[in-house]
mmCIF file of C-alpha atoms (C1' of nucleotides) in Angstrom:
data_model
loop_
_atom_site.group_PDB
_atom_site.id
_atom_site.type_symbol
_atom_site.label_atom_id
_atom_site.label_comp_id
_atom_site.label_asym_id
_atom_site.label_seq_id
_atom_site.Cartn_x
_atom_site.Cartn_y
_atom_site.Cartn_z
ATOM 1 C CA UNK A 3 81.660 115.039 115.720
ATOM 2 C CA UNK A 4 79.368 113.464 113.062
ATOM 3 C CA UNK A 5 80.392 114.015 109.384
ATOM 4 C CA UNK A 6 78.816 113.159 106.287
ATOM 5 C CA UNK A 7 79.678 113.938 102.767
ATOM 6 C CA UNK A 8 78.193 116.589 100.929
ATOM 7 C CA UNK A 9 75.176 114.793 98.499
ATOM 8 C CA UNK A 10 75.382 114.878 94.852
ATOM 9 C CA UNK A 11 72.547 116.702 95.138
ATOM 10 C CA UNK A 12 73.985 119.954 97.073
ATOM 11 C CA UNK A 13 76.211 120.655 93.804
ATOM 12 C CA UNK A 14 73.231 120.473 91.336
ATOM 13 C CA UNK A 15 72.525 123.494 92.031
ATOM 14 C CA UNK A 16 73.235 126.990 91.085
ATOM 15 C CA UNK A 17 76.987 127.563 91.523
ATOM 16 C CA UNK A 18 76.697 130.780 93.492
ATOM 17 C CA UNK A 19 74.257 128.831 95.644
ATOM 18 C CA UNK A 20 76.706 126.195 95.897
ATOM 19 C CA UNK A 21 79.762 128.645 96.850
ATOM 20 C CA UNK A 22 77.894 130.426 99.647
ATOM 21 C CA UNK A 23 76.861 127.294 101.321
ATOM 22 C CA UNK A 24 80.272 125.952 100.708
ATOM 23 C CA UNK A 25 82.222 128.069 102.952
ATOM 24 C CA UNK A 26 82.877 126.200 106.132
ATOM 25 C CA UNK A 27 82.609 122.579 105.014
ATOM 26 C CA UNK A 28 85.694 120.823 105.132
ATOM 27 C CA UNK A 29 88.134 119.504 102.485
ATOM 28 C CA UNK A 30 89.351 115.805 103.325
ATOM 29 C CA UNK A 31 92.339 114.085 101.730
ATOM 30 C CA UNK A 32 93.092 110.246 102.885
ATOM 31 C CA UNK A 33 96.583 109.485 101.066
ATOM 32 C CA UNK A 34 98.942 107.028 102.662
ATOM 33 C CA UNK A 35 96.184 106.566 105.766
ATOM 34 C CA UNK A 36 97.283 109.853 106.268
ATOM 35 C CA UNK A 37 94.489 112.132 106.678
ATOM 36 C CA UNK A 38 94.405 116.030 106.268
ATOM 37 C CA UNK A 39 91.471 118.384 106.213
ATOM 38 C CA UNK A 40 90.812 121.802 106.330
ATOM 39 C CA UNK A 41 87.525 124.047 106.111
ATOM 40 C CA UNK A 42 87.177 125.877 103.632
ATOM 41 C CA UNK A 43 87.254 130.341 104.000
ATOM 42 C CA UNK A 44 88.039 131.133 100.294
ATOM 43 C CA UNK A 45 86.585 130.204 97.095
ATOM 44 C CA UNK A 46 85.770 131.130 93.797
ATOM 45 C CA UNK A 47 83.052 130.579 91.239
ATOM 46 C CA UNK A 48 84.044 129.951 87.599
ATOM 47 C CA UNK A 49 80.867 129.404 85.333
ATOM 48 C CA UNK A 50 79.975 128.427 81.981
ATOM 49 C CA UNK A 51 81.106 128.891 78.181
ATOM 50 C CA UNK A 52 80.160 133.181 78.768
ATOM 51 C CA UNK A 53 82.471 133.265 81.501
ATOM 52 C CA UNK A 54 85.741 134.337 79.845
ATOM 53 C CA UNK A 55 87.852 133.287 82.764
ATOM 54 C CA UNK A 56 85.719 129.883 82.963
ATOM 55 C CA UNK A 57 87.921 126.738 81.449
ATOM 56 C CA UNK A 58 84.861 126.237 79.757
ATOM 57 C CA UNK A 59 85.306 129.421 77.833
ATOM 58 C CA UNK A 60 86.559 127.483 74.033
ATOM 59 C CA UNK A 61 83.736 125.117 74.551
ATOM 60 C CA UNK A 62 84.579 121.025 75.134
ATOM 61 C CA UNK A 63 88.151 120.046 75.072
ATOM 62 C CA UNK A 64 90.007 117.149 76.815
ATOM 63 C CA UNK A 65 91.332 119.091 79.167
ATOM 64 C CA UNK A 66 87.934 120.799 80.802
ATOM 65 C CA UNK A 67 85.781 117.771 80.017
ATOM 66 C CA UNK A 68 84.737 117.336 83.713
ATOM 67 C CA UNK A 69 83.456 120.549 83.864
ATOM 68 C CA UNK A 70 80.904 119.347 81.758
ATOM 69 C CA UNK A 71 80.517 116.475 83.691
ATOM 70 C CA UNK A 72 78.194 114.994 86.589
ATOM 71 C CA UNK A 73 78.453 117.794 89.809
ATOM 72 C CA UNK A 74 80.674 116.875 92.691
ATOM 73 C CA UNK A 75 83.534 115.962 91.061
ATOM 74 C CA UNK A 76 86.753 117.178 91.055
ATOM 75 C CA UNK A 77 88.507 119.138 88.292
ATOM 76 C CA UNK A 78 92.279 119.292 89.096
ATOM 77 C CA UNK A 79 94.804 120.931 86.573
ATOM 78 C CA UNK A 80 98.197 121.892 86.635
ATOM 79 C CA UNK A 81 99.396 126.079 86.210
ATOM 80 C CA UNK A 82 101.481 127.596 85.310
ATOM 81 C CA UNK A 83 103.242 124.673 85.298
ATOM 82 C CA UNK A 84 103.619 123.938 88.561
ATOM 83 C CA UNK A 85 100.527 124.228 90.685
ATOM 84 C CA UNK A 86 97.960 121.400 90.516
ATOM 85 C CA UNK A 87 94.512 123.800 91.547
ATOM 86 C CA UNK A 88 91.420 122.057 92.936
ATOM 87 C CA UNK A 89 88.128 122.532 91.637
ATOM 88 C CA UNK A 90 84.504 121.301 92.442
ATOM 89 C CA UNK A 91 81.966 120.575 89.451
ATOM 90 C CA UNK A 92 78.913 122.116 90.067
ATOM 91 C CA UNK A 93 75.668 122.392 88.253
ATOM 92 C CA UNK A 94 73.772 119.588 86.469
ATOM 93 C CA UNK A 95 76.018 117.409 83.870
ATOM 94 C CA UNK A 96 75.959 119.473 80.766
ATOM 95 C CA UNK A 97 76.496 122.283 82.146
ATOM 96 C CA UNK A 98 80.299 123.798 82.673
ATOM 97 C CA UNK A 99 80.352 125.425 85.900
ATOM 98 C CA UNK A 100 82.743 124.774 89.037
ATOM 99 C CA UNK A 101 84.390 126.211 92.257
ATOM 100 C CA UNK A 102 88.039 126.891 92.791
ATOM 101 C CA UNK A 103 89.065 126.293 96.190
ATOM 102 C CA UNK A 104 91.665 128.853 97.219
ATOM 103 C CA UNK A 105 92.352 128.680 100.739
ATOM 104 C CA UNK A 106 91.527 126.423 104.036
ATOM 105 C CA UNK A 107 91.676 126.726 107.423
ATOM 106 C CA UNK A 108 93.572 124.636 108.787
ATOM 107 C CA UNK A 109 91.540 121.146 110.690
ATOM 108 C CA UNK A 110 93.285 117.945 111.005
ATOM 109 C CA UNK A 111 96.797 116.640 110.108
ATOM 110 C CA UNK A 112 98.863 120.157 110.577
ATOM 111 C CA UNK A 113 101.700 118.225 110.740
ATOM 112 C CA UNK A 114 101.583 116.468 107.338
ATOM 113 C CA UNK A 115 100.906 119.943 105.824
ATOM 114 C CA UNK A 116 103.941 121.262 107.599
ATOM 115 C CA UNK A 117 105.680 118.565 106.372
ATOM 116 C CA UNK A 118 104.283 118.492 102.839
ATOM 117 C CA UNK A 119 105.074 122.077 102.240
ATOM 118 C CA UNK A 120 108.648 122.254 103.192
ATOM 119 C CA UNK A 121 109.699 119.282 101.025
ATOM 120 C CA UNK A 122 107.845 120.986 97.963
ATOM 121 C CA UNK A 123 109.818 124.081 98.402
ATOM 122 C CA UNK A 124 113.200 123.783 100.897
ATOM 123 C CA UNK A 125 112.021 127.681 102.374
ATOM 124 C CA UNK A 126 111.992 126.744 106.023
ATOM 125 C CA UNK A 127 109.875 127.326 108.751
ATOM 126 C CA UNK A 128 108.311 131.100 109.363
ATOM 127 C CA UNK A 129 105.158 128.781 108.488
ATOM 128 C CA UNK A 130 102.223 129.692 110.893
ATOM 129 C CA UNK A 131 99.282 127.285 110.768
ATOM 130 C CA UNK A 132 97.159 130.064 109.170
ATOM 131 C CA UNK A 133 99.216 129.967 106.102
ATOM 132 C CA UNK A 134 99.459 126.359 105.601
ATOM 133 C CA UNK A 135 96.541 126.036 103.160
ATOM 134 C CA UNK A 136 96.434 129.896 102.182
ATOM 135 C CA UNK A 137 96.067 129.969 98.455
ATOM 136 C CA UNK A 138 94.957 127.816 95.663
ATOM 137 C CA UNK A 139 98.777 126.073 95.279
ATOM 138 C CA UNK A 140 99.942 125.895 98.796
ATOM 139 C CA UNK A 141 96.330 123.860 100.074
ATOM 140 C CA UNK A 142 96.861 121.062 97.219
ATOM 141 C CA UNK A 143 100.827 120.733 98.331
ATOM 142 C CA UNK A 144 99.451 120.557 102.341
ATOM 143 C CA UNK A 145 96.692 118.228 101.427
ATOM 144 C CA UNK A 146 98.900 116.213 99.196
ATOM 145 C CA UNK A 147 96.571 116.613 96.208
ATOM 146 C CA UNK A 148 97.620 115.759 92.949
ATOM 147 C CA UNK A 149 96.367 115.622 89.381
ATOM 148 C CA UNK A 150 95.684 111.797 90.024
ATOM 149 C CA UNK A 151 92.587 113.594 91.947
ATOM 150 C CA UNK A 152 90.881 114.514 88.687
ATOM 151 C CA UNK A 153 87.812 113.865 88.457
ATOM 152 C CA UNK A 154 87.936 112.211 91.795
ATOM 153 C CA UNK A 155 84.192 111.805 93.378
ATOM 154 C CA UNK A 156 83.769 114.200 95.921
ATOM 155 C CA UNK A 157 80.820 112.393 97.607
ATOM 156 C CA UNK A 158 82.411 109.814 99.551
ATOM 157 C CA UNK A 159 85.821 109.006 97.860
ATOM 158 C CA UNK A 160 89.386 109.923 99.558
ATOM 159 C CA UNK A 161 88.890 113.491 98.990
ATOM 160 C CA UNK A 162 85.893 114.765 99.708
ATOM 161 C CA UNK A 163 83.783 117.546 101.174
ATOM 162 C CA UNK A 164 81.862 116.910 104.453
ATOM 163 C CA UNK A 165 79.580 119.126 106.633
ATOM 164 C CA UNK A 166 80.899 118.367 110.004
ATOM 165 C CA UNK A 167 78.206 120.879 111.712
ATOM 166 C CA UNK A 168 80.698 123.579 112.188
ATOM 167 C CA UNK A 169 79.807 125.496 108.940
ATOM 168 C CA UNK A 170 78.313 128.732 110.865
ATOM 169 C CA UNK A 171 79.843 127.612 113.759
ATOM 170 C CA UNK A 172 82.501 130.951 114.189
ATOM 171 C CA UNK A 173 79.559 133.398 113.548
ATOM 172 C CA UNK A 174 81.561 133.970 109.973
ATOM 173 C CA UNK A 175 80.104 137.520 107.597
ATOM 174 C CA UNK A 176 80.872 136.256 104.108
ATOM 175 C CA UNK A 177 82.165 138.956 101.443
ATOM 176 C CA UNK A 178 81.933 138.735 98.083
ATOM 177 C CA UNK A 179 84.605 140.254 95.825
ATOM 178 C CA UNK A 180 85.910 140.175 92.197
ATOM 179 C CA UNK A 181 87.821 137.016 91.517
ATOM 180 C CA UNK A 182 91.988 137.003 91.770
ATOM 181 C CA UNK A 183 94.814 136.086 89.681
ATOM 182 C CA UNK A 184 92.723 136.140 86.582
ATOM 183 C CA UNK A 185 92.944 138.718 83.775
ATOM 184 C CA UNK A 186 89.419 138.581 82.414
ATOM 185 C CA UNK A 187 86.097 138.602 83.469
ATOM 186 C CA UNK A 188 87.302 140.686 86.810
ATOM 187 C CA UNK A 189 83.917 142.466 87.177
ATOM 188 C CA UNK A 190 81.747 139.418 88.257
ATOM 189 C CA UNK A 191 81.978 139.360 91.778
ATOM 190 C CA UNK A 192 81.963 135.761 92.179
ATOM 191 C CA UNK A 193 85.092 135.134 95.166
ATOM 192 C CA UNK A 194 83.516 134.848 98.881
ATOM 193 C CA UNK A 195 85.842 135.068 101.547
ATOM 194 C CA UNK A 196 85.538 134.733 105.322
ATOM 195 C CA UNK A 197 85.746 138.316 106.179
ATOM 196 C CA UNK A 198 88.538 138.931 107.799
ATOM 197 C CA UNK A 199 89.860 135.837 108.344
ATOM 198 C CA UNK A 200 94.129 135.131 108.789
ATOM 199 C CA UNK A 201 93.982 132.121 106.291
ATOM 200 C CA UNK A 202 92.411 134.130 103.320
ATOM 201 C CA UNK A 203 95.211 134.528 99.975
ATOM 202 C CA UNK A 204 95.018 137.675 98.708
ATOM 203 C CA UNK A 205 96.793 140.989 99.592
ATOM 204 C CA UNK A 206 96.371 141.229 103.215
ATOM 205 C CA UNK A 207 94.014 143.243 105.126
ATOM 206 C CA UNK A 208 91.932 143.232 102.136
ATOM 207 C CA UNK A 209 88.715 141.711 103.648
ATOM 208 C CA UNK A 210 88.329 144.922 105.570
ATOM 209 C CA UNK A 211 88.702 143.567 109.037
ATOM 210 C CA UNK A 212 91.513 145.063 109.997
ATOM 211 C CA UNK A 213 92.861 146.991 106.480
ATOM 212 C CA UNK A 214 96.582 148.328 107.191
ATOM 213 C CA UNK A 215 96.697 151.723 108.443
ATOM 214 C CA UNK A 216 99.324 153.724 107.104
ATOM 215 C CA UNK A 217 100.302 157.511 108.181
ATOM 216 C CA UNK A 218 100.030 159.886 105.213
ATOM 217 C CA UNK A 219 103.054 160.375 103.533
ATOM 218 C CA UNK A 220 104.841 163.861 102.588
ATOM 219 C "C1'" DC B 17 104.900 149.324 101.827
ATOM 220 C "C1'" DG B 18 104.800 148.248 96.572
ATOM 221 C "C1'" DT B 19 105.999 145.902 91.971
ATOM 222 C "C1'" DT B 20 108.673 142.650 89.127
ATOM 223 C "C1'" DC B 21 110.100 138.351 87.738
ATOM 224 C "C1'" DG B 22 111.623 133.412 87.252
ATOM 225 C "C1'" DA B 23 110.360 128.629 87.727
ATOM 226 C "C1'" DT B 24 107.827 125.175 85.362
ATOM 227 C "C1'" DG B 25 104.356 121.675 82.337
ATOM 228 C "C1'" DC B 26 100.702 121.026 79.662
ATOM 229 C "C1'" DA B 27 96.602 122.009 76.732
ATOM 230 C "C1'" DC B 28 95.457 124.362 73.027
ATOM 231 C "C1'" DT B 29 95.879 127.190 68.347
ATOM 232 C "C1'" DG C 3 104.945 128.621 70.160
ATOM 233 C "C1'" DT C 4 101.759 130.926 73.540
ATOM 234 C "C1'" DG C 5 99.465 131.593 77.715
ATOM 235 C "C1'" DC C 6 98.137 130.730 81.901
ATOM 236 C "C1'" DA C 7 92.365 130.525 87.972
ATOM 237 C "C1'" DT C 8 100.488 130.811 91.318
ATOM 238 C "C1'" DC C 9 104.153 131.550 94.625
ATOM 239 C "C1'" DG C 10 107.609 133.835 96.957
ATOM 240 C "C1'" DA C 11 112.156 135.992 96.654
ATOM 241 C "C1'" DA C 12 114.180 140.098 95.381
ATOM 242 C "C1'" DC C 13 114.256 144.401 94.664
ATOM 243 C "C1'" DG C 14 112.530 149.669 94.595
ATOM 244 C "C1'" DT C 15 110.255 153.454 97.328
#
DNA sequence: CGTTCGATGCACT
DNA sequence: GTGCATCGAACGT
C-alpha cells in the first residue's frame, strides 16, 4: 500500500480545511525501529490569537512559538502535568493556528501500544484495541511520543502524517461538534469526529450512532 | 448511569 | 502561585 507524506503544502491552508481532510490519514511514529501508526477519527481545530482556547491566545511566548511557525510541524506540550498532547501547525508561518489530535484508530504496531500503555500506568489489561489511542494522552503514550517531538517536521521525519489511500476508504460521515476538555471558546464547533466510531474520546455514544438508551426513570 | 477528585510539570503573570 | 486542549479510579444515584 503506497504512502506518502502529507506536503507542506496541504497544511497551508485554512485549518478547518485542513481538519476535514485530515481525518483518515495516518499518524506514524518510528522510535527504536519500532514503528506505530494509527489513522486518525478525532481532532480538533485550535486557531489564532481570537481563539480564547487557542495557545496563541496571549500572543508570542516561548512556549507556543511553533504555532507561529512554518505549517506541518508539530507542537507538543505537556498538561496538566502529565500528558504530552500532539498538535499539527497549520496555516501559513505567521499565522497561529493548529490541530489537536485526540484519538486514532488503531493501524500498525498494536503491540507496542499495548505495551507502551501498561508500563505508563500499571492498570492491566481490559485494554481493547479500540481504546489504545482513544484520547489526546493515551495516543502519545501508545505512539511513544514525547515532548522531544516538538516541533518535529511532519513531512517526512519519524513522525509524520501520510495518506495511505484509505482516507474515505470505510465510507466514514464526519460530525462536527464543540471542542472538549476546554473551558472557553466552547461554542465554535471546530472538533470532527468519525461518527460513530468505537475509538472516538468523549462520553460515549455521543456521536449519535448508537446513543445509550435508557428506560425512563420514576 | 453520573460527578468528583488526585496526580503531576511547566509556562506564564 | 495559578491554571491548565487529561485520565481513570472512586464514589453517589
Amino acid at each position: 500500500m503506497p504512502e506518502h507524506a502529507l506536503p507542506r503544502a496541504f497544511y497551508a491552508r485554512p485549518t478547518l480545511d485542513v481538519l476535514r481532510d485530515l481525518i483518515g490519514t495516518v499518524l506514524v511514529h518510528e522510535s527504536r525501529g519500532a514503528r506505530t501508526a494509527g489513522r486518525i477519527i478525532e481532532a480538533e481545530a485550535y486557531i489564532g490569537e481570537a481563539d480564547p482556547a487557542c495557545h496563541a491566545a496571549p500572543g508570542p511566548t516561548r512556549r507556543n512559538a511553533p504555532l507561529y511557525g512554518p505549517p506541518g510541524h508539530a507542537y507538543v506540550y505537556l498538561n496538566y502535568g502529565l500528558h504530552a498532547l500532539v498538535n499539527a501547525v497549520t496555516e501559513p508561518e505567521g499565522r497561529p493556528a493548529a490541530i489537536l489530535i485526540r484519538a486514532l484508530e488503531p493501524v500498525e504496531g498494536l503491540a507496542a501500544m499495548r505495551r507502551r500503555r501498561l508500563r505508563v500506568r500499571g492498570t492491566a489489561d481490559g485494554l481493547i484495541d479500540d481504546a489504545l489511542c482513544r484520547g489526546p494522552g493515551n495516543l502519545t503514550v501508545a505512539l511513544g511520543i514525547t515532548l522531544a517531538r516538538n516541533r518535529a517536521d511532519l513531512v517526512g521525519g519519524r513522525l509524520r502524517i501520510v495518506d495511505d489511500g484509505g482516507s474515505r476508504a470505510g465510507g466514514w460521515r464526519l460530525e462536527w461538534t464543540p471542542r472538549i476538555g476546554i473551558r472557553v471558546g466552547t461554542d465554535a464547533r471546530w472538533r470532527c469526529v468519525v461518527a460513530g466510531h468505537p475509538g472516538v474520546s468523549g462520553p460515549r455514544g455521543a456521536t449519535g450512532a448508537d446513543s445509550p438508551r435508557r428506560p425512563a426513570l420514576r
